[in-house]
Short mmCIF file of C-alpha atoms in Angstrom, two decimals:
data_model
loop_
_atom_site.label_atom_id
_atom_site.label_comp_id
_atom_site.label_asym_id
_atom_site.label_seq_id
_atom_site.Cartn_x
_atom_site.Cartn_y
_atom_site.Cartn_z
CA UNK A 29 -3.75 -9.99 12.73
CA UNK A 30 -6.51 -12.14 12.01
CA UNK A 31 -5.89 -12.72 7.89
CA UNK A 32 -2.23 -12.66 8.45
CA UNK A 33 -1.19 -15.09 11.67
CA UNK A 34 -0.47 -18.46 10.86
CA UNK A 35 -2.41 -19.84 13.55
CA UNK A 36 -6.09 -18.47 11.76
CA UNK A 37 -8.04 -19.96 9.20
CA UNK A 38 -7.15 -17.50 6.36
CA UNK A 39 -3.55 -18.03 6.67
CA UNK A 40 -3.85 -22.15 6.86
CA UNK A 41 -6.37 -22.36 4.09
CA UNK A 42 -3.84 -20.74 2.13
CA UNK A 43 -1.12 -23.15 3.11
CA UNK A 44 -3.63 -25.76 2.29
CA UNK A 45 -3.75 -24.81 -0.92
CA UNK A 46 -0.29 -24.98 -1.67
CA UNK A 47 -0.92 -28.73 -1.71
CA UNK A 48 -2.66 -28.42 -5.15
CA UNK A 49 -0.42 -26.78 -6.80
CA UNK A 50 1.08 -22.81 -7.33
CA UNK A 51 -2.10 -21.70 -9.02
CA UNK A 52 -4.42 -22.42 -6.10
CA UNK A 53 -1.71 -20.55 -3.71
CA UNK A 54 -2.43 -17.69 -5.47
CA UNK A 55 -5.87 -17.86 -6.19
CA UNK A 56 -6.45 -18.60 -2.39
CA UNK A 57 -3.50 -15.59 -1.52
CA UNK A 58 -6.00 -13.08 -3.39
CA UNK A 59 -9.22 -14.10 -1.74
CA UNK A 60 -8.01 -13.67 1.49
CA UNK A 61 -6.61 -9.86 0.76
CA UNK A 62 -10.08 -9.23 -1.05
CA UNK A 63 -11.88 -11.03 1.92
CA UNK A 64 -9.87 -8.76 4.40
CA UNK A 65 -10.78 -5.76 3.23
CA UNK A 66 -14.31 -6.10 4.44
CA UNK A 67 -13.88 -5.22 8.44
CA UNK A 68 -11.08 -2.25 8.27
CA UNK A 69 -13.41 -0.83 5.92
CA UNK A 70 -16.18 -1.31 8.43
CA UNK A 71 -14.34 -0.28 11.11
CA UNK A 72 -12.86 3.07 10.12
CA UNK A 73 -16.64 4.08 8.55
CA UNK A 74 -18.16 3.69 12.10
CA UNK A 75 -14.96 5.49 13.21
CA UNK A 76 -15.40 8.24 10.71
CA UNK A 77 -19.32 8.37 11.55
CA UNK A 78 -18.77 8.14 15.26
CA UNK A 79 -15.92 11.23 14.68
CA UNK A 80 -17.80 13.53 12.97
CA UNK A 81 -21.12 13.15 14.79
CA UNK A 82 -19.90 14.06 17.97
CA UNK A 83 -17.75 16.91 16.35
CA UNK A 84 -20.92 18.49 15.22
CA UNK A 85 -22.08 18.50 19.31
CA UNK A 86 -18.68 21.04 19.99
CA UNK A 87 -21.17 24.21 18.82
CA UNK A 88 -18.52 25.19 15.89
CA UNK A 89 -20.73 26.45 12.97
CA UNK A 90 -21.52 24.62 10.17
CA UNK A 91 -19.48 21.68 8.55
CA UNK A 92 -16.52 23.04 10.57
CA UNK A 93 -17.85 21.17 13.59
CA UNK A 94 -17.93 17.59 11.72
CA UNK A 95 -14.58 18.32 10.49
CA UNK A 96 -13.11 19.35 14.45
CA UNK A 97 -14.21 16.00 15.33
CA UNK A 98 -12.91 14.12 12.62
CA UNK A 99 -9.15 16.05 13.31
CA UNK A 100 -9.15 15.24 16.99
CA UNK A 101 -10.09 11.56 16.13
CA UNK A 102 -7.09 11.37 13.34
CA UNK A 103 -4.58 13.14 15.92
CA UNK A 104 -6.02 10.70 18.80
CA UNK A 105 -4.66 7.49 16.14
CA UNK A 106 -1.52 9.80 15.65
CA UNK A 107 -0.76 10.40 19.85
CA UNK A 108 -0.32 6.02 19.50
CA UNK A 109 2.70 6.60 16.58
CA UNK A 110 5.36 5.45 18.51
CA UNK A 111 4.38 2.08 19.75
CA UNK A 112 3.03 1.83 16.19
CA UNK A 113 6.34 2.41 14.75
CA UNK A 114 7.92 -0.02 17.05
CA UNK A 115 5.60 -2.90 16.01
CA UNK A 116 6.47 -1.75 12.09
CA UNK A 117 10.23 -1.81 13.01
CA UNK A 118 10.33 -5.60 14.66
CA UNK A 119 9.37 -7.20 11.28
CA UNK A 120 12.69 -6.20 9.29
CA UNK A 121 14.66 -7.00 12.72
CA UNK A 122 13.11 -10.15 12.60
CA UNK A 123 13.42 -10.77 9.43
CA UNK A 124 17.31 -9.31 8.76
CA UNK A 125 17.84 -11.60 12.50
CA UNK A 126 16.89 -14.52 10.13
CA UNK A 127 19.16 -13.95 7.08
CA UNK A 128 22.21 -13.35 9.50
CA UNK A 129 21.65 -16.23 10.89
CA UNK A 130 21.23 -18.66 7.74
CA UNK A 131 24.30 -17.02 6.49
CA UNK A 132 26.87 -17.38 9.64
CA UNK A 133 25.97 -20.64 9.07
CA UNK A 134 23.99 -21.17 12.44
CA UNK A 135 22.17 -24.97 13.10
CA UNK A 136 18.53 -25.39 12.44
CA UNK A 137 17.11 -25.26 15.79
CA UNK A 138 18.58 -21.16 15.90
CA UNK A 139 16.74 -20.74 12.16
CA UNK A 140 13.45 -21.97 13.70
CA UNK A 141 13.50 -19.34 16.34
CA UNK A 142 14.08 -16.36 14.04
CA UNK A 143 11.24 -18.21 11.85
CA UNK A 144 8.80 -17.31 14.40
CA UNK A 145 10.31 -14.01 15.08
CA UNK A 146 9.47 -13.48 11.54
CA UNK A 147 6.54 -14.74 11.38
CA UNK A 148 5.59 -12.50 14.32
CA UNK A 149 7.08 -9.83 12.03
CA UNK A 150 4.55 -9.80 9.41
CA UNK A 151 1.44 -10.12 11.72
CA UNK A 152 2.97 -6.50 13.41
CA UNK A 153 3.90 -5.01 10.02
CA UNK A 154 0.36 -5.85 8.43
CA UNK A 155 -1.26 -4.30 12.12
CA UNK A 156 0.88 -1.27 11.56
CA UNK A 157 -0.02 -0.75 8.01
CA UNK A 158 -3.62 -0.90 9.37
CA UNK A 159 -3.04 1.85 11.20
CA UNK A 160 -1.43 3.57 8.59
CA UNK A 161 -4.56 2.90 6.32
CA UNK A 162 -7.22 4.15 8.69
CA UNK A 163 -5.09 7.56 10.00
CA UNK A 164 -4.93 8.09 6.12
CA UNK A 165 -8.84 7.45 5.78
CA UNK A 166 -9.19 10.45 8.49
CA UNK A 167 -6.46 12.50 7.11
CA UNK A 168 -8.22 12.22 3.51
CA UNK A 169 -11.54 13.23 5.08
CA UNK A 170 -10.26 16.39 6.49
CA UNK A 171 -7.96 17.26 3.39
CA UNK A 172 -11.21 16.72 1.47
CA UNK A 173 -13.61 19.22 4.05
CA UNK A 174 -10.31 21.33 4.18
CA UNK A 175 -10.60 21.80 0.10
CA UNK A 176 -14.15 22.25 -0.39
CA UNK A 177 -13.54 25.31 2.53
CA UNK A 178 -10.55 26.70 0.73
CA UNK A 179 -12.85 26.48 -2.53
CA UNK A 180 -15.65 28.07 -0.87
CA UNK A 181 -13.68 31.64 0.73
CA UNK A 182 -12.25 31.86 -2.74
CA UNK A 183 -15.76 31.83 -4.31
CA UNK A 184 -17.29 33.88 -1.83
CA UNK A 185 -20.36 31.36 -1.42
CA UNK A 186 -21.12 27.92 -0.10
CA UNK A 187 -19.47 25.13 -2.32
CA UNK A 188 -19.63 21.50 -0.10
CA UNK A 189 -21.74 19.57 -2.53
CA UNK A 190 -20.38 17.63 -5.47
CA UNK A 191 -22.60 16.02 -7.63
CA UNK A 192 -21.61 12.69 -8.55
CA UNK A 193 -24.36 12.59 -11.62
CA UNK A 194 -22.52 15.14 -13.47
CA UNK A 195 -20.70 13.13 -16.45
CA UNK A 196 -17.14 15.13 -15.96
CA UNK A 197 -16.99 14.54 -11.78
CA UNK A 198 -17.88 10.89 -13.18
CA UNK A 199 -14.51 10.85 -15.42
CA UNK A 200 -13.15 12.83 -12.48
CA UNK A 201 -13.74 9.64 -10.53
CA UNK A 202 -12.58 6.95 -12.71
CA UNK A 203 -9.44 8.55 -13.59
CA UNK A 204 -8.54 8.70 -9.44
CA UNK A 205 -9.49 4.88 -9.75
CA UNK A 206 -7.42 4.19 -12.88
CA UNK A 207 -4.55 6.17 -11.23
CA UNK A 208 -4.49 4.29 -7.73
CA UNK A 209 -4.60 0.76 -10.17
CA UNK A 210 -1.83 2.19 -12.89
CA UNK A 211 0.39 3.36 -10.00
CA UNK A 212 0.47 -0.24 -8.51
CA UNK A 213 0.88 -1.99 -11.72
CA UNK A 214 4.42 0.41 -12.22
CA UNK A 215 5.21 -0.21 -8.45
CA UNK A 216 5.26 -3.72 -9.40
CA UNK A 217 6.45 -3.97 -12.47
CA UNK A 218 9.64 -2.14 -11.20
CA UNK A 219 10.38 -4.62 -8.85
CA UNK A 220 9.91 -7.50 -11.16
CA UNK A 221 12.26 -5.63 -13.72
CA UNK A 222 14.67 -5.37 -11.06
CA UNK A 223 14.48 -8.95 -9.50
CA UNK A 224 15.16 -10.23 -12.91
CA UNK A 225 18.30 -8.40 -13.31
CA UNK A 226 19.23 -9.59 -9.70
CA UNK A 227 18.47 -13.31 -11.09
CA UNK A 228 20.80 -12.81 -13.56
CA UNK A 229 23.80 -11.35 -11.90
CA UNK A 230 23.55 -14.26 -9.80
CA UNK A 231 23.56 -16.91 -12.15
CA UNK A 232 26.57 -14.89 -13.81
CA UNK A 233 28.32 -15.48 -10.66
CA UNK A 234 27.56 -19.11 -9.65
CA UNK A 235 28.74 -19.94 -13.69
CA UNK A 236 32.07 -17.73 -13.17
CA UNK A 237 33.09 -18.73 -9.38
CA UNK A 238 32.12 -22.09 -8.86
CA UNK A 239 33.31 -22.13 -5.30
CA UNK A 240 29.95 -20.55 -4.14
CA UNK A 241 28.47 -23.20 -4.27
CA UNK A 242 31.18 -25.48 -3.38
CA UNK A 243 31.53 -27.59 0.11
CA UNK A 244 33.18 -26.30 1.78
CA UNK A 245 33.01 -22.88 0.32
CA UNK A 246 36.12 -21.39 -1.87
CA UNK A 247 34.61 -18.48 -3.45
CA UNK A 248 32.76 -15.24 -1.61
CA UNK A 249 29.76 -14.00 -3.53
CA UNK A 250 30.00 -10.26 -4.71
CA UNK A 251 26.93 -9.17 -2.66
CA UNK A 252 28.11 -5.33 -4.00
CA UNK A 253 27.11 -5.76 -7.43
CA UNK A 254 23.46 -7.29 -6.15
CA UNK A 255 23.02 -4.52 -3.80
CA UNK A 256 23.89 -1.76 -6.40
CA UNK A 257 21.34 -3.31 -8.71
CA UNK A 258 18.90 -3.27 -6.22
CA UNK A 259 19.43 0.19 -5.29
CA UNK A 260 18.99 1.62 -8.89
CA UNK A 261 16.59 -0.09 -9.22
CA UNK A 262 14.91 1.24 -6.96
CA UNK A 263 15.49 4.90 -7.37
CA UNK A 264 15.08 4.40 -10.66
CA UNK A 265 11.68 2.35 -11.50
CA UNK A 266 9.73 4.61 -9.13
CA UNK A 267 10.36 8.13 -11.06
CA UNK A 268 7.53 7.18 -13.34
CA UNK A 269 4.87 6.10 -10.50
CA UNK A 270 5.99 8.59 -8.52
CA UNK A 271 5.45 11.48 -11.21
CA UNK A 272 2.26 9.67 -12.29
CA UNK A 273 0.61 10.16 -8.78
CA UNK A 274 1.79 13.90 -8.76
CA UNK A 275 0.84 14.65 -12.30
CA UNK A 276 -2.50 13.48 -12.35
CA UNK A 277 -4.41 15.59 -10.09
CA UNK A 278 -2.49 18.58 -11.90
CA UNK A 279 -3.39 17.36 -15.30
CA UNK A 280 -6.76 16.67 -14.46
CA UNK A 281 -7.65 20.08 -12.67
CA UNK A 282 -5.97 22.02 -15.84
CA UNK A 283 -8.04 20.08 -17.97
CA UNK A 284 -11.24 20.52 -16.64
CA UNK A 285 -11.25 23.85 -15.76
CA UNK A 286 -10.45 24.46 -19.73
CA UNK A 287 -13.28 22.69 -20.29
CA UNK A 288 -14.77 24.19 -18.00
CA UNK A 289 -13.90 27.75 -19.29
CA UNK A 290 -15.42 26.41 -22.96
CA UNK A 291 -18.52 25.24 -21.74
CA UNK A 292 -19.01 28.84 -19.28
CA UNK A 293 -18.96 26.63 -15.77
CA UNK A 294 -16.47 28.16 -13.92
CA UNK A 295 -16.42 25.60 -11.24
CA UNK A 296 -16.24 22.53 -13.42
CA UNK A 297 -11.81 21.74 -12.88
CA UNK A 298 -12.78 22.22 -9.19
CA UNK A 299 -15.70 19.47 -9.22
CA UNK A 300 -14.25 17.12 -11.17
CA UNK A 301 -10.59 17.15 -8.58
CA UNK A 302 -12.85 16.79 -6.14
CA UNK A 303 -14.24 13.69 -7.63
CA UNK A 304 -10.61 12.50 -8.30
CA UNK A 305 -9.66 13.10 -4.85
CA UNK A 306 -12.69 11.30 -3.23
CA UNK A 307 -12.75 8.25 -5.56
CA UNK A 308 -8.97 7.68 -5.55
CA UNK A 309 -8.33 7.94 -1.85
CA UNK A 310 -11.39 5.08 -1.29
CA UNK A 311 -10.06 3.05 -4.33
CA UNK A 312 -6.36 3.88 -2.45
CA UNK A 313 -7.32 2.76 0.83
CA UNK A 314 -8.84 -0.77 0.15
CA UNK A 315 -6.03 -1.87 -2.59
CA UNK A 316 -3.66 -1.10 0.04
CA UNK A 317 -5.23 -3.10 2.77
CA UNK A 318 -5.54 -6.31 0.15
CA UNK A 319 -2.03 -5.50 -0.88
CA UNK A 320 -0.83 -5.87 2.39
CA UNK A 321 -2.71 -8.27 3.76
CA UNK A 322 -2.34 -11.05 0.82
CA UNK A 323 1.30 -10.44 0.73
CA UNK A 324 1.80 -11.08 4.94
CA UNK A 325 -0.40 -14.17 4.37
CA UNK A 326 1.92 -15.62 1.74
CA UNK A 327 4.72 -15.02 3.58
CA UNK A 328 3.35 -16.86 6.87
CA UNK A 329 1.47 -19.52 5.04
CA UNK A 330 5.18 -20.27 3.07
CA UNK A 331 6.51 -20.36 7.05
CA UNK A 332 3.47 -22.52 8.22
CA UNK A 333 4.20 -24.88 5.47
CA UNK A 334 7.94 -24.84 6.45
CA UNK A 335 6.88 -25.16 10.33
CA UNK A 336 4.88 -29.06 9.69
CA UNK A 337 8.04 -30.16 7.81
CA UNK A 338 7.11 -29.82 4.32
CA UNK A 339 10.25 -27.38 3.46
CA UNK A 340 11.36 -28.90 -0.22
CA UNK A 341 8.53 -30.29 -1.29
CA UNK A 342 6.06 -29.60 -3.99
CA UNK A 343 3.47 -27.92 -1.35
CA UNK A 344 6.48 -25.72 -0.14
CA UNK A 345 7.30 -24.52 -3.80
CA UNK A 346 4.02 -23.35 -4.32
CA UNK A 347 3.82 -21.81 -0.87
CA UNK A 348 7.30 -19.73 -1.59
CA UNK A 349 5.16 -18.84 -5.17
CA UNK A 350 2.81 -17.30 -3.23
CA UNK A 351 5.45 -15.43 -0.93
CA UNK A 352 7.51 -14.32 -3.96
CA UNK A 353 4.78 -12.88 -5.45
CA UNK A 354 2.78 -11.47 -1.97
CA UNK A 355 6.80 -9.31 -1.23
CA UNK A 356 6.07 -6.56 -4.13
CA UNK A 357 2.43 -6.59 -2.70
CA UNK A 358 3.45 -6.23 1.22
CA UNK A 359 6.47 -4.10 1.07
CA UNK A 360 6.13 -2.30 -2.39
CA UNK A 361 2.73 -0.81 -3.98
CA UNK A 362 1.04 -1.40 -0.31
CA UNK A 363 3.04 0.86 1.52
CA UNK A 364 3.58 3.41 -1.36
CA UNK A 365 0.06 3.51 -1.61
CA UNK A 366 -0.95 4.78 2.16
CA UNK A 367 1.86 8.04 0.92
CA UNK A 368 0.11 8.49 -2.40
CA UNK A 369 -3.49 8.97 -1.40
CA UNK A 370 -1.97 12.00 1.14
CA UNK A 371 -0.07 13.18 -1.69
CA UNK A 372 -2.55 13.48 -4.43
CA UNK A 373 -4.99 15.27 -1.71
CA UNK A 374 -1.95 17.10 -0.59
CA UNK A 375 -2.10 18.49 -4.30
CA UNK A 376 -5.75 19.15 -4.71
CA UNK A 377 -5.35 21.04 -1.87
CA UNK A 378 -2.47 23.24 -2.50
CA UNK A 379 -3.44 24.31 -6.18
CA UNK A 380 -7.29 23.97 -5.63
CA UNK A 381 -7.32 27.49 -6.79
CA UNK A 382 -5.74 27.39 -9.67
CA UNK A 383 -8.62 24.93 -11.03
CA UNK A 384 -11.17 27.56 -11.11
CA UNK A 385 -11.69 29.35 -14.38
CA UNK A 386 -12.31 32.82 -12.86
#
């Protein structure tokens, strides 16, 4: 709430910057997602610390006990889904509220309402996807315990340390990182492919009906053809991040254990997923709370700028510069990314076994 409301200082230093020009927007847009993920971070460590420490007091043996508290912790944030989901779902009413109303034609006063309702929106969209980042943080935790215990009865012996100085579990590592960065790069590209095929279909039709545009109006827009590109679009662009995030941890477990197989350490494909699994799901977790974060203060610095009665001018371009480029953030890679972490460890999990060269 704090990073996102147009009423804090991160929000209206933003809209500030709009004043200088569309560079400094975004410049000031990324510091504040960067800046923001500083305290959930904080948060869902003492959380996670706070979880697993009194899980070890329940007199389970071994690492099982950490790992009970963790689960009940993660299934505590899950018991508060609904109201969650409510807060997620008043942002698009909001915001859908608004567009009905600009295009019914309403006066003014009735667009500065659903303004606020919006605004409102993205403060309990960004909240929810807070939620959604720290239940994943706990989720990933246990998936992670939930491997290494899997790994373990198929081994017959102990295996819950990883050691992070071992070159492969390094590469292991980075290529979780470089999959959590190459996914959102895709995610966006595909929606800047798409909104420039959406640009162009409506140019086509202001040039070929006139009347759009006209007052009073002659000529309905085709809204059909805009909405079918959109929905390709969609389904379409998001095969390849969508297989990437899949792939990966398959690739990389196959790989390793081959390796692995060469170089006689049986245990090597299983080490180095584990590595991908733990560095991707942290890497995951904070791009998604600066993705979603920078992108709802955008949007509400473009509506605080709108609010003082700057809409139209130069300050106001920059500010809707900043919210153009803060929707693929908020409402694309952001939200994908809280489903991709669970996924990849969803994965690991699943074919864990098949990574050891045995």
């Amino acid at each position: 709430k704090y990073y996102t409301d147009y009423e804090n200082s991160p929000v209206i230093g933003i809209a500030r910057a709009s004043k200088s020009g569309h560079g400094t927007n975004i410049i000031a847009g990324v510091a504040v997602g960067m800046e923001s993920t500083g305290l959930p971070i904080a948060v869902i460590s003492v959380a996670l610390m706070i979880s697993y420490t009194l899980g070890k007091t329940s007199g389970l043996p071994g690492n099982a006990a950490g790992v009970f508290g963790t689960a009940v912790a993660t299934m505590g944030m899950l018991c508060t889904a609904v109201f969650v989901l409510s807060m997620n779902n008043f942002g698009p009413i909001a915001d859908n509220g608004g567009g009905i109303v600009e295009m019914s034609g309403q006066g003014e006063e009735i667009r500065e309402i659903t303004d606020m309702l919006d605004a409102v929106g993205n403060v309990t969209k960004a909240a929810s996807k807070g939620y959604a980042v720290g239940g994943s943080a706990l989720a990933c935790f246990v998936l992670f315990q939930a491997f290494l215990d899997e790994i373990s009865i198929l081994i017959n012996k102990p295996f819950q340390n990883i050691d992070i100085a071992n070159v492969e579990v390094v590469i292991g590592g980075m290529l979780g990182v470089m999959t959590i960065f190459l996914f959102t790069g895709w995610s966006m590209a595909a929606v800047g492919s798409t909104a420039e095929k959406v640009v162009q279909e409506v140019r086509r039709q202001f040039q070929a009906m006139p009347g759009i545009m006209a007052t009073p109006q002659t000529q309905q827009p085709d809204y059909t053809t805009c909405v079918a590109i959109v929905t390709k679009g969609a389904l379409g662009a998001m095969v390849k991040p969508a297989l990437l995030a899949l792939a990966m941890p398959v690739v990389v477990g196959f790989s390793f254990r081959a390796i692995g197989s060469y170089t006689n350490q049986p245990l090597l494909g299983l080490e180095v997923v584990a590595g991908f699994m733990m560095f991707g799901s942290i890497t995951g977790l904070m791009m998604a709370i600066f993705l979603d974060n920078s992108g709802g203060a955008w949007d509400n610095a473009k509506k605080l700028v709108e609010k003082s009665g700057q809409k139209g001018s130069e300050q106001h371009k920059a500010a809707v510069t900043g919210d153009t480029v803060g929707d693929p953030f908020k409402d694309t890679s952001g939200p994908s990314l809280h489903v991709i972490i669970t996924t990849m460890s969803t994965t690991i999990l699943v074919l864990g076994p098949l990574f050891a060269s045995y």
